[in-house]
GROMACS .gro file of C-alpha atoms in nm:
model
  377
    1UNK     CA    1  -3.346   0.799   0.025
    2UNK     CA    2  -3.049   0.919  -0.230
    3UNK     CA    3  -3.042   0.690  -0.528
    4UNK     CA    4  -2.753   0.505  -0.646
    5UNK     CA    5  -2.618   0.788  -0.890
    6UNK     CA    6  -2.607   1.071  -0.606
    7UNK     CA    7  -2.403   0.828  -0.417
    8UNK     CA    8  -2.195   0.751  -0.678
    9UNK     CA    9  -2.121   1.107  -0.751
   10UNK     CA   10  -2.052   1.205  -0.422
   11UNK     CA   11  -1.783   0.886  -0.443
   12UNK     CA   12  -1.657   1.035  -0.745
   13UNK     CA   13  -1.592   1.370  -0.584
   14UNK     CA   14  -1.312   1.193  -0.402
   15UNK     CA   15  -1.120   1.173  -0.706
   16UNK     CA   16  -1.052   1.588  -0.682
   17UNK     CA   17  -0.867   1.549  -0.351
   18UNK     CA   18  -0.589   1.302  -0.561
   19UNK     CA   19  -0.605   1.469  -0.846
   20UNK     CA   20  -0.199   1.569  -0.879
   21UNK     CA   21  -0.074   1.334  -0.703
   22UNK     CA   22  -0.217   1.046  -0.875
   23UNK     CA   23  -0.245   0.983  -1.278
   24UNK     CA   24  -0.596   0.941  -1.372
   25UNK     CA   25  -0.599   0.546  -1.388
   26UNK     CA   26  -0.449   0.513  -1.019
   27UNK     CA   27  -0.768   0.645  -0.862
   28UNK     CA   28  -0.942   0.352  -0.867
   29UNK     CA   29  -0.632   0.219  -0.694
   30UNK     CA   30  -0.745   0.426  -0.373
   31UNK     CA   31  -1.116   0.489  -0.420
   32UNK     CA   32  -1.253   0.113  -0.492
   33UNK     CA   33  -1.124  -0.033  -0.169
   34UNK     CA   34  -1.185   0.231   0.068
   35UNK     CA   35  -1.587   0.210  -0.144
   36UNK     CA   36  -1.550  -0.164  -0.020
   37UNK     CA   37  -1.434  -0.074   0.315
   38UNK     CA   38  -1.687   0.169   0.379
   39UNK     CA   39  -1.962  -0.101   0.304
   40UNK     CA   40  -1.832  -0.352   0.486
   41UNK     CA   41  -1.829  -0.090   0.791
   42UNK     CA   42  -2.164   0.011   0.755
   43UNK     CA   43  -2.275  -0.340   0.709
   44UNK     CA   44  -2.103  -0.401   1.033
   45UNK     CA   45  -2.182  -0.100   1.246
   46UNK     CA   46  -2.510  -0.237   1.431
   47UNK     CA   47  -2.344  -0.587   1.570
   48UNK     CA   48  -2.005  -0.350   1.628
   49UNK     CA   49  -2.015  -0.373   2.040
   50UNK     CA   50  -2.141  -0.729   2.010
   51UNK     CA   51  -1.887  -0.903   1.841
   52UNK     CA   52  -1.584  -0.672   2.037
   53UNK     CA   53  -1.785  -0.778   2.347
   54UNK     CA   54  -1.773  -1.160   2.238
   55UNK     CA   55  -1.413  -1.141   2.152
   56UNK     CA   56  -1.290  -1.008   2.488
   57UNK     CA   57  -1.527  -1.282   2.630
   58UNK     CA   58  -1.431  -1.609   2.429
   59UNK     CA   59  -1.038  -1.489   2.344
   60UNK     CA   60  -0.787  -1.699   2.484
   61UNK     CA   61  -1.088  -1.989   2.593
   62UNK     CA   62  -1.171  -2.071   2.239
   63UNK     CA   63  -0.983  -2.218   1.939
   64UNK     CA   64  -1.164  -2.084   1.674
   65UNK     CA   65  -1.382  -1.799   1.775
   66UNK     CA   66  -1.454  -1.688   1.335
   67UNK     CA   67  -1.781  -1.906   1.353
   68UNK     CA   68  -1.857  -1.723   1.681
   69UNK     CA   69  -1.739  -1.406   1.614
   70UNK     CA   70  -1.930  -1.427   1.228
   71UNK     CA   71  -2.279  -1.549   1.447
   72UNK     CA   72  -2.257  -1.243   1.630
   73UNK     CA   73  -2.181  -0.980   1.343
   74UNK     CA   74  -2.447  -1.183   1.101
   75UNK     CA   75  -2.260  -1.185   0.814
   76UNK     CA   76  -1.990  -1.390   0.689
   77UNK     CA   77  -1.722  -1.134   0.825
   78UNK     CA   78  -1.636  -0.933   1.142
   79UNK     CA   79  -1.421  -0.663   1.290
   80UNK     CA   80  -1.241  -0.660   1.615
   81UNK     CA   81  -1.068  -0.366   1.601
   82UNK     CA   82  -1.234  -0.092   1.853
   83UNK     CA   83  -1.250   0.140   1.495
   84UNK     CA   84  -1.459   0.228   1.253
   85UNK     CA   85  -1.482   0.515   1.001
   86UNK     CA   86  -1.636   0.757   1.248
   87UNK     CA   87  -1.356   0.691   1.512
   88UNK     CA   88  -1.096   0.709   1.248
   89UNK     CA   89  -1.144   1.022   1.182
   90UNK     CA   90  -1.123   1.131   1.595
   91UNK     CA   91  -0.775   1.109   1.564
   92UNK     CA   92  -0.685   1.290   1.265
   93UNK     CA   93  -0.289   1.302   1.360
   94UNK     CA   94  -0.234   0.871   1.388
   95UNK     CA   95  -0.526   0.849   1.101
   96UNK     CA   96  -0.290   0.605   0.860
   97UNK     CA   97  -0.146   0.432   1.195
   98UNK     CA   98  -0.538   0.348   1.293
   99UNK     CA   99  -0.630   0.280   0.988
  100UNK     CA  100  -0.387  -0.021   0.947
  101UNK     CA  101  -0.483  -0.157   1.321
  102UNK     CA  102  -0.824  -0.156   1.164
  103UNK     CA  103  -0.795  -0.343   0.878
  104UNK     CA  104  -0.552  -0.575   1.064
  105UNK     CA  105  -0.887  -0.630   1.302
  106UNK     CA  106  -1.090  -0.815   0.964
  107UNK     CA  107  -1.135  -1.130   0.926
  108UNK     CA  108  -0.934  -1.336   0.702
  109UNK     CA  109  -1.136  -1.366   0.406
  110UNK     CA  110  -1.146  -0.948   0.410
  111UNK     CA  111  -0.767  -0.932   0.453
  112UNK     CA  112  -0.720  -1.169   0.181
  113UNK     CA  113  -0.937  -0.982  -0.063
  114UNK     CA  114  -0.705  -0.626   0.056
  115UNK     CA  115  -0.370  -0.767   0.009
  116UNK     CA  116  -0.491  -0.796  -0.348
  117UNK     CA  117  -0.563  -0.480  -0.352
  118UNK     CA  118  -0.261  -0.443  -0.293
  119UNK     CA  119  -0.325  -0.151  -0.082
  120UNK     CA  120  -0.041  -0.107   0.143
  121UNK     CA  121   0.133   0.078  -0.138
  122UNK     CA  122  -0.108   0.397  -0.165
  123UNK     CA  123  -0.113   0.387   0.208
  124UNK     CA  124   0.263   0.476   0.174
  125UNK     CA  125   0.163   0.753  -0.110
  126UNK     CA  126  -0.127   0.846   0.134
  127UNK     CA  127   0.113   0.938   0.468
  128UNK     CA  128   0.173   1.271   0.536
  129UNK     CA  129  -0.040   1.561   0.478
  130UNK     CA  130  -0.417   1.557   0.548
  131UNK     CA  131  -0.509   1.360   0.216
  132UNK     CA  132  -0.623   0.963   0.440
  133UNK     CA  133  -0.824   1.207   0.641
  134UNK     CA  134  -0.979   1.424   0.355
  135UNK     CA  135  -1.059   1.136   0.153
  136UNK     CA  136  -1.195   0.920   0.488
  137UNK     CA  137  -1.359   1.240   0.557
  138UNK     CA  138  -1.563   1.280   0.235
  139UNK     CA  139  -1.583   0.890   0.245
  140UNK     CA  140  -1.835   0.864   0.537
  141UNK     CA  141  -2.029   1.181   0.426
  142UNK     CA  142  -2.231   0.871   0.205
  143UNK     CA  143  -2.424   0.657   0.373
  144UNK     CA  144  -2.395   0.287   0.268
  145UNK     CA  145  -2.572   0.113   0.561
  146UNK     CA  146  -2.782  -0.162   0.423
  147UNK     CA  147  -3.094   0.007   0.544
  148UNK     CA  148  -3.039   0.301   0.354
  149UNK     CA  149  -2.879   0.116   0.027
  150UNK     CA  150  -2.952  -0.288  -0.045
  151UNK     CA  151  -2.721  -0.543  -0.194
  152UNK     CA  152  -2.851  -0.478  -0.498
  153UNK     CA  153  -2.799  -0.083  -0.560
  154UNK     CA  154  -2.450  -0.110  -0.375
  155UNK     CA  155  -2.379  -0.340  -0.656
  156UNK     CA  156  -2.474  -0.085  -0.893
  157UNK     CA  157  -2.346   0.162  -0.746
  158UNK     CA  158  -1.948  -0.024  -0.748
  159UNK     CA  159  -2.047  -0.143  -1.105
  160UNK     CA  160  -2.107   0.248  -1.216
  161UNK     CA  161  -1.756   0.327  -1.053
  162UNK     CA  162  -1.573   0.083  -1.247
  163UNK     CA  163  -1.733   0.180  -1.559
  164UNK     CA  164  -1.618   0.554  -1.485
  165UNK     CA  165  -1.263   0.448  -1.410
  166UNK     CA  166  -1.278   0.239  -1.704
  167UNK     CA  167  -1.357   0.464  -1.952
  168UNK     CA  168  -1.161   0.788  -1.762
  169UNK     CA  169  -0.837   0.528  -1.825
  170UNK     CA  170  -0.717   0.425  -2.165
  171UNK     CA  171  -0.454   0.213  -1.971
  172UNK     CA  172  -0.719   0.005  -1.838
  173UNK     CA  173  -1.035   0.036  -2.069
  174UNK     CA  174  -1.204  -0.252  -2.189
  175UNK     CA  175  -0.972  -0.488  -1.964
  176UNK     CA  176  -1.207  -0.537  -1.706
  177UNK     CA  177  -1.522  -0.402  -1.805
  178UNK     CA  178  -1.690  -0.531  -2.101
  179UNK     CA  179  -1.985  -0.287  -2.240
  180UNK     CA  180  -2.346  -0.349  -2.027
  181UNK     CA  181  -2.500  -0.380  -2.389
  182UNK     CA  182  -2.260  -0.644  -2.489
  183UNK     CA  183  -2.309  -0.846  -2.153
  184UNK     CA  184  -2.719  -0.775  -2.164
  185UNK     CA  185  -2.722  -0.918  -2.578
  186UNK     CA  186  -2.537  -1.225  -2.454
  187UNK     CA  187  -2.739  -1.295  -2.150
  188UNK     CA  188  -3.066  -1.290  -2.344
  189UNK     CA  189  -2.901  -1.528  -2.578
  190UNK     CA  190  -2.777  -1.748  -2.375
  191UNK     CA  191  -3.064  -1.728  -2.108
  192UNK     CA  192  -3.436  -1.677  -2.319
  193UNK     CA  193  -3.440  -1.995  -2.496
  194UNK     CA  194  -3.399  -2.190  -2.148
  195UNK     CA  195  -3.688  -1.987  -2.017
  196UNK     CA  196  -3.966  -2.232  -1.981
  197UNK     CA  197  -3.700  -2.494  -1.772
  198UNK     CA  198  -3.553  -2.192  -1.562
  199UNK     CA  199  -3.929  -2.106  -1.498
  200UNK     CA  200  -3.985  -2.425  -1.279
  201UNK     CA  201  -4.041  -2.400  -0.941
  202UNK     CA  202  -3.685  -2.478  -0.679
  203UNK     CA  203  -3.475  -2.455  -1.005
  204UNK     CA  204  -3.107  -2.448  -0.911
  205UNK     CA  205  -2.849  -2.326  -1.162
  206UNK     CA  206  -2.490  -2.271  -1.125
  207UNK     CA  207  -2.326  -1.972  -1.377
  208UNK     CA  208  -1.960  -1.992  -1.435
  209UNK     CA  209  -1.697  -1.793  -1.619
  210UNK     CA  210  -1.370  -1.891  -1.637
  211UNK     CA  211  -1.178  -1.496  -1.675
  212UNK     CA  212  -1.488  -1.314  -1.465
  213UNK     CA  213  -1.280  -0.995  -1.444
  214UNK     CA  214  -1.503  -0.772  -1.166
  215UNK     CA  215  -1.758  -1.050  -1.198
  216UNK     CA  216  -2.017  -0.836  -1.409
  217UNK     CA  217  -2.087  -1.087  -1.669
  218UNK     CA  218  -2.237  -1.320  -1.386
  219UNK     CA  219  -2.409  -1.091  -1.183
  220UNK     CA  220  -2.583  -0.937  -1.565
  221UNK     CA  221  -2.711  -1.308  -1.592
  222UNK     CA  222  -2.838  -1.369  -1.248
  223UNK     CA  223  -3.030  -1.077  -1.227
  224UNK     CA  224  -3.164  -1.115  -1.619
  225UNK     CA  225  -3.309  -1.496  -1.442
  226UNK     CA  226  -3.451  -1.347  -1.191
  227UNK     CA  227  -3.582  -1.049  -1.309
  228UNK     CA  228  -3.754  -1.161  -1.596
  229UNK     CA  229  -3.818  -1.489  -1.592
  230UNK     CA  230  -3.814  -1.665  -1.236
  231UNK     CA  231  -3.769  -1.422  -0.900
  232UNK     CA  232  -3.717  -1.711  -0.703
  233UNK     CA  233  -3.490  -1.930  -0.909
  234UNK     CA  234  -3.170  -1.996  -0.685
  235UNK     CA  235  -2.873  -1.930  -0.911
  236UNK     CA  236  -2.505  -1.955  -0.780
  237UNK     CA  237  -2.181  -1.766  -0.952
  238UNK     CA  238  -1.870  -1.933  -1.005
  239UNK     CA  239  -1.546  -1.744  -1.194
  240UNK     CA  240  -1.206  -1.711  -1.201
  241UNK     CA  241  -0.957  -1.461  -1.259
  242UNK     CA  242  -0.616  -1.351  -1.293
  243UNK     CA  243  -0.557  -1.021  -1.219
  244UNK     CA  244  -0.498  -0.987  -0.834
  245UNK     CA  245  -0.662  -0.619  -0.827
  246UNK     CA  246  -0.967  -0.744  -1.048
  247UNK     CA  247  -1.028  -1.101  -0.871
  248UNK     CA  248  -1.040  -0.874  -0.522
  249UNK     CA  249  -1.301  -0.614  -0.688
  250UNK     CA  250  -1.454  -0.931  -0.827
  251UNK     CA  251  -1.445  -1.115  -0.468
  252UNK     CA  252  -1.570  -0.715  -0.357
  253UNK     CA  253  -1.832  -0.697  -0.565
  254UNK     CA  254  -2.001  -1.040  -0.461
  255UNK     CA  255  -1.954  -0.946  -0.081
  256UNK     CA  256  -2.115  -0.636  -0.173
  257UNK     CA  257  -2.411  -0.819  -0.346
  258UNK     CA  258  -2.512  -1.099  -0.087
  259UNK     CA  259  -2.343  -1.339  -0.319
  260UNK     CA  260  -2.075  -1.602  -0.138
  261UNK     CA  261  -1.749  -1.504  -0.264
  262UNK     CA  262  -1.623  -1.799  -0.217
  263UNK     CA  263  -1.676  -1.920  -0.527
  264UNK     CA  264  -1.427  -1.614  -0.701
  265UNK     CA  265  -1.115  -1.851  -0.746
  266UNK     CA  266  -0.763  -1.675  -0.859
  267UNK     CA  267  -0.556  -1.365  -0.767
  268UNK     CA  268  -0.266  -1.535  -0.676
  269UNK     CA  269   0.052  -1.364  -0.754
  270UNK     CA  270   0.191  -1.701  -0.909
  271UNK     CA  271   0.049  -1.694  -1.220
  272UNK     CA  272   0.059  -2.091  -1.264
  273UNK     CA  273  -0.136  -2.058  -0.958
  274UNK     CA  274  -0.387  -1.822  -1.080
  275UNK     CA  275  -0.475  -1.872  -1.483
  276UNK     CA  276  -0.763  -2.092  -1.554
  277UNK     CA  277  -0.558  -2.214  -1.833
  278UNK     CA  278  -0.276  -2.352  -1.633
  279UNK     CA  279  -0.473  -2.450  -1.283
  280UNK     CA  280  -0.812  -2.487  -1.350
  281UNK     CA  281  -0.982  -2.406  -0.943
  282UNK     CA  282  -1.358  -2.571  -1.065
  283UNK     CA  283  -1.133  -2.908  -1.153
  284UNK     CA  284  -1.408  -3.176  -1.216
  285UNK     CA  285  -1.674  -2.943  -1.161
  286UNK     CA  286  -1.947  -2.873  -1.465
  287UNK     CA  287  -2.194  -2.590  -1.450
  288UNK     CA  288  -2.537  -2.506  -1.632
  289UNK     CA  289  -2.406  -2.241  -1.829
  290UNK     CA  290  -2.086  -2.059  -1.919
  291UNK     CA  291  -2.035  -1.731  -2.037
  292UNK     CA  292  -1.700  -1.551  -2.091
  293UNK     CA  293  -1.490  -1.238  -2.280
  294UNK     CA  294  -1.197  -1.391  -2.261
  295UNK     CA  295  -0.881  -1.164  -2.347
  296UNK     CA  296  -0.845  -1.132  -2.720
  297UNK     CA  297  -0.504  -1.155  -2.890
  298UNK     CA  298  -0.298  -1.220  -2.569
  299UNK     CA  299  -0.049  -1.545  -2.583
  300UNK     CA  300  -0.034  -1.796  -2.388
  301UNK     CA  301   0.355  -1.829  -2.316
  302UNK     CA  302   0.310  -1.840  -1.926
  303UNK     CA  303   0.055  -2.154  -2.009
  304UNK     CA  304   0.259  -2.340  -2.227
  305UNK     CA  305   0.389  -2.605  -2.032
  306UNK     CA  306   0.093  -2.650  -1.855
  307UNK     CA  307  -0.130  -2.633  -2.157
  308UNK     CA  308   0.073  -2.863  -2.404
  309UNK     CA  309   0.113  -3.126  -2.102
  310UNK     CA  310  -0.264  -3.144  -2.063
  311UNK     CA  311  -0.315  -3.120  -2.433
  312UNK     CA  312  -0.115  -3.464  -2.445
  313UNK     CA  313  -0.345  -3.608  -2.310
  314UNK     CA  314  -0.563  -3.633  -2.569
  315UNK     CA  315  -0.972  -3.546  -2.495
  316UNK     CA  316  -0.887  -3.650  -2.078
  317UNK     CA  317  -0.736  -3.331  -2.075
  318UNK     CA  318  -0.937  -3.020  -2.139
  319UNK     CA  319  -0.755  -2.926  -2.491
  320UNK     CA  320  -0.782  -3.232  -2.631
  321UNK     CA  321  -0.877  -3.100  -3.011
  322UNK     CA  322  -0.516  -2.911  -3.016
  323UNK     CA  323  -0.377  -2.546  -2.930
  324UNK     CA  324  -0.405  -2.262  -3.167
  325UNK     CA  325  -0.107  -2.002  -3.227
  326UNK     CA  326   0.104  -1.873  -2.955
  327UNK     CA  327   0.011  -1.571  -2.986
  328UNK     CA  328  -0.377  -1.623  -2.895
  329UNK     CA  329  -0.520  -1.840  -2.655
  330UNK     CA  330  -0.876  -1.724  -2.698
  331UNK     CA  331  -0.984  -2.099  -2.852
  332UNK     CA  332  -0.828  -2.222  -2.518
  333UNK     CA  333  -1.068  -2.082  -2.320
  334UNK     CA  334  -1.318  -2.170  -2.533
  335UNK     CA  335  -1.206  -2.543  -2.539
  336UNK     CA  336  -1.166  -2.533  -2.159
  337UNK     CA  337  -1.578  -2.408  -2.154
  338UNK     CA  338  -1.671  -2.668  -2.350
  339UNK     CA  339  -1.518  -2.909  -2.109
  340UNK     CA  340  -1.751  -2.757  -1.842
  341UNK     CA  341  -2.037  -2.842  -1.998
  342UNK     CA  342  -2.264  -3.123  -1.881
  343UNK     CA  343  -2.372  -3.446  -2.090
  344UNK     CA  344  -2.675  -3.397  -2.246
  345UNK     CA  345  -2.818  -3.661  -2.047
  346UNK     CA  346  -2.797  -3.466  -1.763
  347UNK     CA  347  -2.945  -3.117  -1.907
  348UNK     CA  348  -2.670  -3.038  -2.055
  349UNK     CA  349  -2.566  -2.683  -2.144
  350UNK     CA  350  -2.553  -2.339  -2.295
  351UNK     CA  351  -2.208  -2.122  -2.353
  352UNK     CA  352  -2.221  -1.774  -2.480
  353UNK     CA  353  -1.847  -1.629  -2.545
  354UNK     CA  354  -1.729  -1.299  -2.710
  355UNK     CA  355  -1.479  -1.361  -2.962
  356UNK     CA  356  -1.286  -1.083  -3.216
  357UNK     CA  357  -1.292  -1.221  -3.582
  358UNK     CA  358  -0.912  -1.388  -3.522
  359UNK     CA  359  -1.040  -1.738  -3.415
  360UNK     CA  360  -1.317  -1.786  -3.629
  361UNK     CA  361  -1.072  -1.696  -3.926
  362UNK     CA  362  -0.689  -1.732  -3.819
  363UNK     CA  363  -0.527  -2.068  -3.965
  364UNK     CA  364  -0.507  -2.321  -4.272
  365UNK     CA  365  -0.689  -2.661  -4.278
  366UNK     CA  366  -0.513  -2.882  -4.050
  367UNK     CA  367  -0.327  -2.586  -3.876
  368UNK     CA  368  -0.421  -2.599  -3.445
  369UNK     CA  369  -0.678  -2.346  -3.492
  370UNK     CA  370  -0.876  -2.535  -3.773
  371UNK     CA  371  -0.901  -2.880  -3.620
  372UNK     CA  372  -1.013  -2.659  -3.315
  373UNK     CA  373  -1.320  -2.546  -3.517
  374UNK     CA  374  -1.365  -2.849  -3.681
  375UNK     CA  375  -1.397  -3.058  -3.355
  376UNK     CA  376  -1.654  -2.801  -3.238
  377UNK     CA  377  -1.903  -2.817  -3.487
   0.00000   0.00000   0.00000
């Protein structure tokens, strides 16, 4: 079997057919979706004749054939358009015609997660010439069926991707993808000193972080659980984000992984829709632990109705001890984690959160960011 890092190389090599046409930080903009396509494809190829079978059978007599249509494909998505990768590229000619009848044949949830990839416009880029088929081409040359690569070193291998695009990109770097050494340091923090609990047999613990970017923060933490301390603890992943391109690599990357990416809230294009700090998806909802990188030195002007309404209302609302400076909202996040946390009488629980020096610093007695401080410890 290759390992991960062949595959991911052989990925990578896509990146020389775009090279010219595309700036360096737009590859990921073609190559992470069509990685997630490709998965999905291969996760789908066995059940393939089944589920078009069952569709031709039940359309028209039943309502709503998903649960039917999901049964048959065993997994929590399906395909009913007669393509796949290898038939795609059959018809090299109507390639980019096919190729939108076949991700029009997904089921919802996969369609959803696309149209934030927003993919439609290097479709457009991608008409004309041979470049869909070269790239489809080299695509299926790496074999991603779940036989051949598990949830577990696909998730590596779309975690080592985003690192290179990260790091290839100083447009993007370090807005997504917080360093593995970071993440591991505040893992073991967060996680070591709960060892003996998480150690006990059927323990159930929910992970949540409220701007989860790709989701590698959460994923870092289940695996440090289960890994080192209990392999059969059952730990669920919660997050949302804001970015529409990283909540669908996010979404992505939990399909990709087994987890249920249902639990990925965010990516709308209405940004009082999507920030945690202005719509808050987990309302209600408290969680064992929370860990987050929230973005440093960004304002919160889009929030600020939404934020200074909720602040009014005192500690019912999540920012009860006050707002800091416009021009940072990184003690909003952390007062919005804090409000996740259970009462101790139930647990309780552990944060960990990245913070520059601003917030720790920034702010006179009695200014926002003080009495922030001062209500925490």
């Amino acid at each position: 079997m290759e390992n991960f890092n062949q595959k991911t190389s052989m990925i990578w090599n896509i990146a020389d057919i775009l090279r010219g046409g595309w700036k360096q930080h737009e590859y990921q903009d073609v190559i992470l979706p069509l990685v997630v396509l490709k998965r999905l494809d291969s996760i789908l190829t066995d059940t393939k004749k089944e589920v078009l079978n069952k569709h031709n059978e039940y359309k028209g007599k039943v309502n709503d054939l998903d649960p039917i249509l999901k049964r048959t494909s065993g997994a929590e998505f399906f395909n009913i358009s007669q393509y796949d990768f290898n038939l795609l590229l059959s018809d090299p000619r109507n390639i980019t015609k096919n190729f939108k009848q076949y991700i029009s044949g997904y089921s919802k949830n996969i369609q959803d997660i696309f149209e934030k990839f927003n993919f439609n416009v290097q479709l457009e880029r991608l008409e004309g010439g041979d470049l869909m088929y070269l790239i489809i081409q080299e695509l299926n040359k790496v074999d991603l069926h779940p036989s051949k690569v598990d949830n577990y070193q696909m998730g590596h291998i779309f975690e080592e991707l985003l690192r290179k695009f990260s790091e290839m990109s100083n447009e993007t770097a370090g807005e997504h993808y917080t360093p593995r050494d970071v993440i591991s340091t505040m893992v073991e923090v967060l996680l070591y000193p709960d060892s003996k609990d998480l150690k006990k047999p059927h323990v159930i613990k929910k992970i949540y972080d409220p701007a989860c970017g790709t989701g590698g923060m959460l994923t870092v933490a289940k695996d440090y659980i289960q890994e080192n301390i209990n392999e059969k603890a059952e730990v669920y992943l919660y997050g949302q984000e804001l970015n529409s391109v990283t909540y669908a690599m996010a979404k992505s990357d939990m399909l990709i992984k087994g987890e249920n990416p249902d639990f990925i809230k965010g990516g709308e294009k209405d940004h009082s829709k999507a920030s945690t700090l202005s719509n808050d998806q987990f309302f209600g909802e408290v969680f064992d632990y929370g860990i987050s990188n929230p973005p440093y030195g960004v304002d919160w002007k889009k929030d600020k109705d939404a934020v200074e309404r909720e602040a009014s209302r005192g500690y019912a609302g999540r920012f009860g001890a006050g707002t800091p400076r416009i021009s940072d909202g990184q003690l909003l996040f952390l007062q919005h984690l804090v409000s996740k946390m259970k009462p101790e009488a139930d647990g309780g629980s552990r944060l960990a959160i990245v913070h520059n020096g601003s917030p720790l610093f920034t702010g006179d007695a009695g200014s926002g960011e003080s009495e922030i401080r001062r209500w925490i410890l």
